[in-house]
GROMACS .gro file of N, CA and C in nm:
model
  444
    1MET      N    1   0.082  -0.120   0.000
    1MET     CA    2   0.000   0.000   0.000
    1MET      C    3   0.087   0.126   0.000
    2ARG      N    4   0.207   0.117   0.055
    2ARG     CA    5   0.295   0.234   0.062
    2ARG      C    6   0.324   0.288  -0.078
    3LYS      N    7   0.343   0.199  -0.175
    3LYS     CA    8   0.372   0.242  -0.312
    3LYS      C    9   0.260   0.329  -0.366
    4GLY      N   10   0.135   0.291  -0.337
    4GLY     CA   11   0.021   0.371  -0.381
    4GLY      C   12   0.021   0.510  -0.319
    5MET      N   13   0.061   0.519  -0.193
    5MET     CA   14   0.067   0.649  -0.127
    5MET      C   15   0.180   0.734  -0.187
    6GLU      N   16   0.291   0.671  -0.220
    6GLU     CA   17   0.400   0.743  -0.286
    6GLU      C   18   0.353   0.796  -0.421
    7ASP      N   19   0.278   0.714  -0.494
    7ASP     CA   20   0.225   0.757  -0.624
    7ASP      C   21   0.131   0.876  -0.606
    8LEU      N   22   0.046   0.872  -0.503
    8LEU     CA   23  -0.047   0.982  -0.478
    8LEU      C   24   0.028   1.110  -0.442
    9GLU      N   25   0.129   1.098  -0.358
    9GLU     CA   26   0.210   1.215  -0.320
    9GLU      C   27   0.281   1.273  -0.443
   10LEU      N   28   0.336   1.187  -0.527
   10LEU     CA   29   0.404   1.233  -0.649
   10LEU      C   30   0.305   1.302  -0.742
   11ALA      N   31   0.190   1.240  -0.765
   11ALA     CA   32   0.090   1.300  -0.854
   11ALA      C   33   0.045   1.436  -0.801
   12GLY      N   34   0.018   1.444  -0.671
   12GLY     CA   35  -0.025   1.571  -0.611
   12GLY      C   36   0.081   1.679  -0.620
   13SER      N   37   0.206   1.644  -0.594
   13SER     CA   38   0.311   1.745  -0.601
   13SER      C   39   0.335   1.791  -0.744
   14LEU      N   40   0.327   1.700  -0.840
   14LEU     CA   41   0.343   1.738  -0.981
   14LEU      C   42   0.229   1.829  -1.026
   15LEU      N   43   0.109   1.800  -0.981
   15LEU     CA   44  -0.006   1.884  -1.015
   15LEU      C   45   0.019   2.027  -0.970
   16GLU      N   46   0.066   2.042  -0.848
   16GLU     CA   47   0.089   2.176  -0.791
   16GLU      C   48   0.214   2.243  -0.850
   17GLU      N   49   0.323   2.170  -0.860
   17GLU     CA   50   0.450   2.230  -0.901
   17GLU      C   51   0.459   2.254  -1.051
   18GLU      N   52   0.407   2.163  -1.131
   18GLU     CA   53   0.420   2.172  -1.277
   18GLU      C   54   0.303   2.243  -1.343
   19LYS      N   55   0.203   2.281  -1.264
   19LYS     CA   56   0.084   2.353  -1.314
   19LYS      C   57   0.004   2.271  -1.415
   20TRP      N   58   0.010   2.138  -1.402
   20TRP     CA   59  -0.076   2.053  -1.483
   20TRP      C   60  -0.216   2.053  -1.424
   21ASN      N   61  -0.313   2.016  -1.503
   21ASN     CA   62  -0.450   2.003  -1.452
   21ASN      C   63  -0.484   1.858  -1.420
   22LEU      N   64  -0.407   1.764  -1.475
   22LEU     CA   65  -0.427   1.622  -1.448
   22LEU      C   66  -0.294   1.550  -1.457
   23VAL      N   67  -0.266   1.467  -1.358
   23VAL     CA   68  -0.147   1.383  -1.357
   23VAL      C   69  -0.189   1.245  -1.306
   24ILE      N   70  -0.149   1.140  -1.376
   24ILE     CA   71  -0.176   1.004  -1.330
   24ILE      C   72  -0.042   0.931  -1.319
   25VAL      N   73  -0.019   0.872  -1.201
   25VAL     CA   74   0.108   0.806  -1.170
   25VAL      C   75   0.080   0.661  -1.130
   26LYS      N   76   0.166   0.571  -1.179
   26LYS     CA   77   0.156   0.430  -1.140
   26LYS      C   78   0.297   0.375  -1.125
   27ASN      N   79   0.322   0.312  -1.014
   27ASN     CA   80   0.454   0.253  -0.986
   27ASN      C   81   0.567   0.355  -1.002
   28GLY      N   82   0.541   0.477  -0.955
   28GLY     CA   83   0.643   0.581  -0.958
   28GLY      C   84   0.665   0.648  -1.092
   29GLN      N   85   0.586   0.612  -1.193
   29GLN     CA   86   0.601   0.667  -1.328
   29GLN      C   87   0.478   0.748  -1.368
   30ILE      N   88   0.501   0.861  -1.433
   30ILE     CA   89   0.389   0.938  -1.488
   30ILE      C   90   0.339   0.863  -1.611
   31ILE      N   91   0.212   0.822  -1.608
   31ILE     CA   92   0.157   0.750  -1.724
   31ILE      C   93   0.063   0.837  -1.806
   32PHE      N   94   0.023   0.952  -1.750
   32PHE     CA   95  -0.063   1.045  -1.825
   32PHE      C   96  -0.055   1.180  -1.757
   33SER      N   97  -0.052   1.286  -1.837
   33SER     CA   98  -0.059   1.421  -1.782
   33SER      C   99  -0.123   1.512  -1.886
   34SER      N  100  -0.185   1.619  -1.837
   34SER     CA  101  -0.250   1.713  -1.928
   34SER      C  102  -0.260   1.850  -1.862
   35LYS      N  103  -0.248   1.953  -1.943
   35LYS     CA  104  -0.272   2.090  -1.897
   35LYS      C  105  -0.411   2.136  -1.936
   36GLU      N  106  -0.482   2.052  -2.010
   36GLU     CA  107  -0.619   2.083  -2.053
   36GLU      C  108  -0.713   2.077  -1.932
   37ARG      N  109  -0.813   2.164  -1.933
   37ARG     CA  110  -0.909   2.168  -1.822
   37ARG      C  111  -1.031   2.082  -1.853
   38GLY      N  112  -1.103   2.048  -1.748
   38GLY     CA  113  -1.231   1.979  -1.764
   38GLY      C  114  -1.222   1.828  -1.753
   39VAL      N  115  -1.331   1.764  -1.789
   39VAL     CA  116  -1.346   1.619  -1.778
   39VAL      C  117  -1.277   1.546  -1.894
   40ALA      N  118  -1.264   1.611  -2.009
   40ALA     CA  119  -1.214   1.545  -2.130
   40ALA      C  120  -1.078   1.475  -2.113
   41PRO      N  121  -0.977   1.538  -2.050
   41PRO     CA  122  -0.850   1.467  -2.039
   41PRO      C  123  -0.858   1.338  -1.956
   42PHE      N  124  -0.934   1.342  -1.847
   42PHE     CA  125  -0.948   1.221  -1.765
   42PHE      C  126  -1.023   1.114  -1.844
   43PHE      N  127  -1.126   1.156  -1.916
   43PHE     CA  128  -1.201   1.063  -2.000
   43PHE      C  129  -1.108   0.998  -2.103
   44ARG      N  130  -1.024   1.079  -2.169
   44ARG     CA  131  -0.930   1.026  -2.268
   44ARG      C  132  -0.834   0.925  -2.206
   45ALA      N  133  -0.785   0.957  -2.087
   45ALA     CA  134  -0.694   0.864  -2.019
   45ALA      C  135  -0.763   0.731  -1.992
   46VAL      N  136  -0.886   0.737  -1.943
   46VAL     CA  137  -0.960   0.613  -1.915
   46VAL      C  138  -0.987   0.537  -2.043
   47ARG      N  139  -1.027   0.608  -2.147
   47ARG     CA  140  -1.059   0.541  -2.273
   47ARG      C  141  -0.936   0.476  -2.336
   48SER      N  142  -0.823   0.542  -2.329
   48SER     CA  143  -0.704   0.491  -2.397
   48SER      C  144  -0.628   0.384  -2.317
   49MET      N  145  -0.638   0.387  -2.186
   49MET     CA  146  -0.559   0.291  -2.106
   49MET      C  147  -0.635   0.239  -1.985
   50GLU      N  148  -0.761   0.214  -2.003
   50GLU     CA  149  -0.850   0.176  -1.893
   50GLU      C  150  -0.789   0.077  -1.794
   51LYS      N  151  -0.750  -0.040  -1.840
   51LYS     CA  152  -0.695  -0.141  -1.749
   51LYS      C  153  -0.558  -0.099  -1.694
   52GLY      N  154  -0.486  -0.019  -1.769
   52GLY     CA  155  -0.357   0.031  -1.724
   52GLY      C  156  -0.367   0.127  -1.608
   53LEU      N  157  -0.486   0.180  -1.583
   53LEU     CA  158  -0.506   0.272  -1.471
   53LEU      C  159  -0.539   0.200  -1.341
   54HIS      N  160  -0.562   0.070  -1.348
   54HIS     CA  161  -0.595  -0.007  -1.228
   54HIS      C  162  -0.486   0.011  -1.123
   55ASN      N  163  -0.525   0.055  -1.004
   55ASN     CA  164  -0.436   0.081  -0.891
   55ASN      C  165  -0.343   0.200  -0.910
   56ALA      N  166  -0.369   0.285  -1.008
   56ALA     CA  167  -0.290   0.407  -1.026
   56ALA      C  168  -0.338   0.514  -0.928
   57ALA      N  169  -0.262   0.621  -0.919
   57ALA     CA  170  -0.299   0.738  -0.839
   57ALA      C  171  -0.313   0.856  -0.934
   58ALA      N  172  -0.417   0.934  -0.914
   58ALA     CA  173  -0.442   1.050  -1.001
   58ALA      C  174  -0.445   1.177  -0.918
   59ALA      N  175  -0.415   1.287  -0.983
   59ALA     CA  176  -0.430   1.418  -0.923
   59ALA      C  177  -0.496   1.507  -1.027
   60ASP      N  178  -0.603   1.574  -0.988
   60ASP     CA  179  -0.680   1.658  -1.080
   60ASP      C  180  -0.715   1.787  -1.007
   61ARG      N  181  -0.712   1.897  -1.079
   61ARG     CA  182  -0.744   2.027  -1.017
   61ARG      C  183  -0.884   2.029  -0.959
   62ILE      N  184  -0.982   1.975  -1.034
   62ILE     CA  185  -1.121   1.977  -0.989
   62ILE      C  186  -1.178   1.837  -1.003
   63VAL      N  187  -1.227   1.783  -0.892
   63VAL     CA  188  -1.284   1.649  -0.892
   63VAL      C  189  -1.430   1.657  -0.847
   64GLY      N  190  -1.518   1.639  -0.945
   64GLY     CA  191  -1.660   1.630  -0.917
   64GLY      C  192  -1.704   1.486  -0.932
   65SER      N  193  -1.832   1.465  -0.931
   65SER     CA  194  -1.887   1.329  -0.936
   65SER      C  195  -1.850   1.256  -1.065
   66ALA      N  196  -1.840   1.327  -1.177
   66ALA     CA  197  -1.804   1.262  -1.304
   66ALA      C  198  -1.663   1.205  -1.297
   67ILE      N  199  -1.568   1.282  -1.248
   67ILE     CA  200  -1.430   1.233  -1.234
   67ILE      C  201  -1.427   1.118  -1.134
   68ALA      N  202  -1.501   1.131  -1.025
   68ALA     CA  203  -1.506   1.023  -0.925
   68ALA      C  204  -1.554   0.893  -0.988
   69MET      N  205  -1.659   0.901  -1.068
   69MET     CA  206  -1.712   0.780  -1.131
   69MET      C  207  -1.616   0.725  -1.237
   70LEU      N  208  -1.543   0.813  -1.306
   70LEU     CA  209  -1.441   0.764  -1.400
   70LEU      C  210  -1.330   0.690  -1.324
   71CYS      N  211  -1.295   0.741  -1.206
   71CYS     CA  212  -1.195   0.672  -1.123
   71CYS      C  213  -1.242   0.532  -1.088
   72LEU      N  214  -1.369   0.520  -1.052
   72LEU     CA  215  -1.424   0.389  -1.018
   72LEU      C  216  -1.427   0.298  -1.140
   73HIS      N  217  -1.465   0.354  -1.254
   73HIS     CA  218  -1.471   0.276  -1.379
   73HIS      C  219  -1.334   0.218  -1.413
   74ALA      N  220  -1.229   0.298  -1.394
   74ALA     CA  221  -1.093   0.255  -1.428
   74ALA      C  222  -1.021   0.187  -1.311
   75ARG      N  223  -1.086   0.183  -1.195
   75ARG     CA  224  -1.030   0.123  -1.074
   75ARG      C  225  -0.902   0.191  -1.027
   76VAL      N  226  -0.904   0.324  -1.033
   76VAL     CA  227  -0.796   0.406  -0.977
   76VAL      C  228  -0.799   0.387  -0.826
   77ALA      N  229  -0.682   0.375  -0.763
   77ALA     CA  230  -0.675   0.345  -0.620
   77ALA      C  231  -0.681   0.469  -0.531
   78ALA      N  232  -0.633   0.583  -0.583
   78ALA     CA  233  -0.623   0.703  -0.500
   78ALA      C  234  -0.630   0.827  -0.588
   79ILE      N  235  -0.683   0.934  -0.530
   79ILE     CA  236  -0.689   1.060  -0.605
   79ILE      C  237  -0.668   1.178  -0.512
   80TYR      N  238  -0.591   1.275  -0.563
   80TYR     CA  239  -0.571   1.403  -0.497
   80TYR      C  240  -0.648   1.507  -0.578
   81ALA      N  241  -0.721   1.594  -0.510
   81ALA     CA  242  -0.797   1.699  -0.577
   81ALA      C  243  -0.756   1.835  -0.524
   82GLY      N  244  -0.734   1.928  -0.615
   82GLY     CA  245  -0.717   2.066  -0.572
   82GLY      C  246  -0.846   2.112  -0.505
   83THR      N  247  -0.957   2.085  -0.572
   83THR     CA  248  -1.092   2.111  -0.520
   83THR      C  249  -1.178   1.989  -0.552
   84ALA      N  250  -1.251   1.941  -0.452
   84ALA     CA  251  -1.340   1.827  -0.472
   84ALA      C  252  -1.479   1.859  -0.419
   85SER      N  253  -1.579   1.803  -0.485
   85SER     CA  254  -1.715   1.817  -0.433
   85SER      C  255  -1.738   1.711  -0.325
   86GLN      N  256  -1.824   1.744  -0.231
   86GLN     CA  257  -1.857   1.648  -0.125
   86GLN      C  258  -1.913   1.519  -0.185
   87GLY      N  259  -1.995   1.532  -0.288
   87GLY     CA  260  -2.051   1.414  -0.353
   87GLY      C  261  -1.944   1.323  -0.410
   88ALA      N  262  -1.842   1.383  -0.472
   88ALA     CA  263  -1.732   1.304  -0.529
   88ALA      C  264  -1.656   1.230  -0.420
   89VAL      N  265  -1.626   1.301  -0.313
   89VAL     CA  266  -1.554   1.239  -0.201
   89VAL      C  267  -1.634   1.122  -0.144
   90ASP      N  268  -1.765   1.142  -0.129
   90ASP     CA  269  -1.851   1.035  -0.076
   90ASP      C  270  -1.851   0.913  -0.168
   91ILE      N  271  -1.866   0.936  -0.299
   91ILE     CA  272  -1.865   0.827  -0.398
   91ILE      C  273  -1.736   0.747  -0.388
   92LEU      N  274  -1.624   0.816  -0.385
   92LEU     CA  275  -1.494   0.750  -0.383
   92LEU      C  276  -1.470   0.674  -0.253
   93ARG      N  277  -1.497   0.738  -0.141
   93ARG     CA  278  -1.471   0.674  -0.012
   93ARG      C  279  -1.559   0.551   0.009
   94ARG      N  280  -1.683   0.557  -0.038
   94ARG     CA  281  -1.773   0.441  -0.025
   94ARG      C  282  -1.715   0.318  -0.095
   95GLN      N  283  -1.637   0.342  -0.200
   95GLN     CA  284  -1.578   0.232  -0.277
   95GLN      C  285  -1.433   0.203  -0.238
   96GLY      N  286  -1.385   0.265  -0.132
   96GLY     CA  287  -1.252   0.236  -0.082
   96GLY      C  288  -1.138   0.307  -0.152
   97VAL      N  289  -1.169   0.410  -0.231
   97VAL     CA  290  -1.065   0.487  -0.298
   97VAL      C  291  -1.011   0.592  -0.200
   98THR      N  292  -0.881   0.602  -0.189
   98THR     CA  293  -0.818   0.703  -0.104
   98THR      C  294  -0.837   0.839  -0.169
   99VAL      N  295  -0.885   0.937  -0.091
   99VAL     CA  296  -0.910   1.071  -0.144
   99VAL      C  297  -0.840   1.173  -0.055
  100SER      N  298  -0.770   1.265  -0.119
  100SER     CA  299  -0.709   1.377  -0.050
  100SER      C  300  -0.749   1.503  -0.126
  101SER      N  301  -0.795   1.604  -0.054
  101SER     CA  302  -0.840   1.726  -0.122
  101SER      C  303  -0.792   1.850  -0.048
  102LYS      N  304  -0.746   1.947  -0.124
  102LYS     CA  305  -0.704   2.075  -0.068
  102LYS      C  306  -0.826   2.156  -0.026
  103ASN      N  307  -0.928   2.159  -0.111
  103ASN     CA  308  -1.052   2.233  -0.083
  103ASN      C  309  -1.172   2.143  -0.107
  104LEU      N  310  -1.267   2.147  -0.016
  104LEU     CA  311  -1.390   2.069  -0.028
  104LEU      C  312  -1.507   2.166  -0.046
  105VAL      N  313  -1.587   2.143  -0.150
  105VAL     CA  314  -1.702   2.230  -0.178
  105VAL      C  315  -1.828   2.143  -0.187
  106PRO      N  316  -1.945   2.204  -0.168
  106PRO     CA  317  -2.068   2.124  -0.175
  106PRO      C  318  -2.091   2.062  -0.312
  107TYR      N  319  -2.055   2.134  -0.418
  107TYR     CA  320  -2.075   2.084  -0.555
  107TYR      C  321  -1.985   2.163  -0.649
  108ILE      N  322  -1.969   2.112  -0.770
  108ILE     CA  323  -1.891   2.180  -0.874
  108ILE      C  324  -1.989   2.259  -0.960
  109SER      N  325  -1.959   2.386  -0.979
  109SER     CA  326  -2.046   2.475  -1.058
  109SER      C  327  -2.005   2.475  -1.205
  110ASN      N  328  -2.096   2.522  -1.290
  110ASN     CA  329  -2.061   2.545  -1.430
  110ASN      C  330  -1.967   2.664  -1.438
  111LYS      N  331  -1.913   2.691  -1.556
  111LYS     CA  332  -1.815   2.799  -1.571
  111LYS      C  333  -1.869   2.935  -1.532
  112ALA      N  334  -1.999   2.958  -1.557
  112ALA     CA  335  -2.061   3.086  -1.523
  112ALA      C  336  -2.094   3.096  -1.374
  113GLY      N  337  -2.090   2.983  -1.304
  113GLY     CA  338  -2.122   2.982  -1.162
  113GLY      C  339  -2.270   2.993  -1.133
  114THR      N  340  -2.353   2.966  -1.233
  114THR     CA  341  -2.498   2.984  -1.218
  114THR      C  342  -2.574   2.855  -1.191
  115ASP      N  343  -2.508   2.741  -1.205
  115ASP     CA  344  -2.576   2.612  -1.192
  115ASP      C  345  -2.469   2.504  -1.168
  116LEU      N  346  -2.514   2.382  -1.151
  116LEU     CA  347  -2.421   2.270  -1.142
  116LEU      C  348  -2.345   2.253  -1.273
  117CYS      N  349  -2.223   2.204  -1.263
  117CYS     CA  350  -2.147   2.165  -1.381
  117CYS      C  351  -2.229   2.062  -1.459
  118PRO      N  352  -2.236   2.073  -1.591
  118PRO     CA  353  -2.316   1.977  -1.667
  118PRO      C  354  -2.269   1.832  -1.650
  119PHE      N  355  -2.140   1.812  -1.628
  119PHE     CA  356  -2.091   1.676  -1.607
  119PHE      C  357  -2.128   1.624  -1.468
  120GLU      N  358  -2.138   1.714  -1.373
  120GLU     CA  359  -2.186   1.679  -1.239
  120GLU      C  360  -2.331   1.630  -1.249
  121LYS      N  361  -2.411   1.702  -1.329
  121LYS     CA  362  -2.551   1.661  -1.351
  121LYS      C  363  -2.557   1.525  -1.420
  122LEU      N  364  -2.473   1.507  -1.521
  122LEU     CA  365  -2.471   1.381  -1.595
  122LEU      C  366  -2.437   1.265  -1.501
  123ALA      N  367  -2.342   1.286  -1.412
  123ALA     CA  368  -2.303   1.182  -1.317
  123ALA      C  369  -2.417   1.150  -1.221
  124GLN      N  370  -2.488   1.253  -1.177
  124GLN     CA  371  -2.601   1.231  -1.086
  124GLN      C  372  -2.711   1.148  -1.152
  125ASN      N  373  -2.724   1.161  -1.282
  125ASN     CA  374  -2.829   1.088  -1.355
  125ASN      C  375  -2.783   0.952  -1.406
  126SER      N  376  -2.660   0.915  -1.375
  126SER     CA  377  -2.606   0.786  -1.419
  126SER      C  378  -2.621   0.683  -1.308
  127GLU      N  379  -2.663   0.564  -1.347
  127GLU     CA  380  -2.683   0.455  -1.250
  127GLU      C  381  -2.550   0.405  -1.193
  128ASP      N  382  -2.448   0.400  -1.278
  128ASP     CA  383  -2.320   0.344  -1.236
  128ASP      C  384  -2.208   0.401  -1.324
  129PRO      N  385  -2.082   0.375  -1.287
  129PRO     CA  386  -1.969   0.429  -1.365
  129PRO      C  387  -1.969   0.388  -1.512
  130ALA      N  388  -2.010   0.266  -1.543
  130ALA     CA  389  -2.011   0.222  -1.683
  130ALA      C  390  -2.112   0.302  -1.765
  131GLN      N  391  -2.227   0.331  -1.706
  131GLN     CA  392  -2.328   0.411  -1.777
  131GLN      C  393  -2.276   0.553  -1.801
  132LEU      N  394  -2.210   0.611  -1.701
  132LEU     CA  395  -2.153   0.745  -1.718
  132LEU      C  396  -2.047   0.742  -1.828
  133PHE      N  397  -1.961   0.641  -1.828
  133PHE     CA  398  -1.857   0.631  -1.931
  133PHE      C  399  -1.920   0.629  -2.070
  134SER      N  400  -2.026   0.552  -2.087
  134SER     CA  401  -2.095   0.545  -2.217
  134SER      C  402  -2.154   0.680  -2.256
  135ALA      N  403  -2.211   0.750  -2.159
  135ALA     CA  404  -2.268   0.883  -2.186
  135ALA      C  405  -2.158   0.981  -2.225
  136LEU      N  406  -2.044   0.975  -2.156
  136LEU     CA  407  -1.932   1.062  -2.190
  136LEU      C  408  -1.875   1.027  -2.327
  137GLU      N  409  -1.873   0.899  -2.359
  137GLU     CA  410  -1.826   0.854  -2.491
  137GLU      C  411  -1.912   0.918  -2.600
  138ALA      N  412  -2.042   0.921  -2.578
  138ALA     CA  413  -2.134   0.980  -2.676
  138ALA      C  414  -2.111   1.131  -2.690
  139ILE      N  415  -2.078   1.197  -2.579
  139ILE     CA  416  -2.059   1.343  -2.582
  139ILE      C  417  -1.917   1.380  -2.627
  140LEU      N  418  -1.817   1.324  -2.561
  140LEU     CA  419  -1.678   1.364  -2.585
  140LEU      C  420  -1.611   1.287  -2.698
  141GLY      N  421  -1.652   1.165  -2.720
  141GLY     CA  422  -1.592   1.082  -2.824
  141GLY      C  423  -1.605   1.144  -2.961
  142GLY      N  424  -1.719   1.204  -2.989
  142GLY     CA  425  -1.743   1.268  -3.118
  142GLY      C  426  -1.653   1.388  -3.141
  143PHE      N  427  -1.631   1.468  -3.036
  143PHE     CA  428  -1.545   1.586  -3.050
  143PHE      C  429  -1.402   1.544  -3.081
  144GLU      N  430  -1.357   1.438  -3.018
  144GLU     CA  431  -1.220   1.394  -3.040
  144GLU      C  432  -1.202   1.338  -3.180
  145ASN      N  433  -1.303   1.269  -3.231
  145ASN     CA  434  -1.293   1.217  -3.368
  145ASN      C  435  -1.290   1.330  -3.469
  146ASP      N  436  -1.363   1.439  -3.441
  146ASP     CA  437  -1.362   1.556  -3.529
  146ASP      C  438  -1.225   1.622  -3.534
  147ALA      N  439  -1.152   1.615  -3.422
  147ALA     CA  440  -1.023   1.683  -3.413
  147ALA      C  441  -0.912   1.607  -3.485
  148ARG      N  442  -0.934   1.482  -3.517
  148ARG     CA  443  -0.828   1.402  -3.580
  148ARG      C  444  -0.814   1.430  -3.726
   0.00000   0.00000   0.00000
């Protein structure tokens, strides 16, 4: 278990020091990083290396319920959040995922701050992590194919 904690500490420090928005570490190695904001980079990591994320540690600037459910889908062992929603923390802890957060908020807002983040809403309406992954695939998968 100590190795997992070392991975979490490394991911968290890289997130803060390198100004990345997402860092995923496994066995002391960075296996994914991104400066892009939002759910898309985490979704891409899960889609491209789903089984490779098993027992990895992630660090993300903002962790809402959608990111929490992606962690469960990929069986990530631990996550550090710059800011996490209470709902995300509850989802992760119920499933035994180690969670560390700098700031805890009741929920993640949309960019305008006028409502819930749309991905937070999507996660709330999903029965389980696999259903959320499929919904994100329908939304984000198309954008990525357009960019190629």
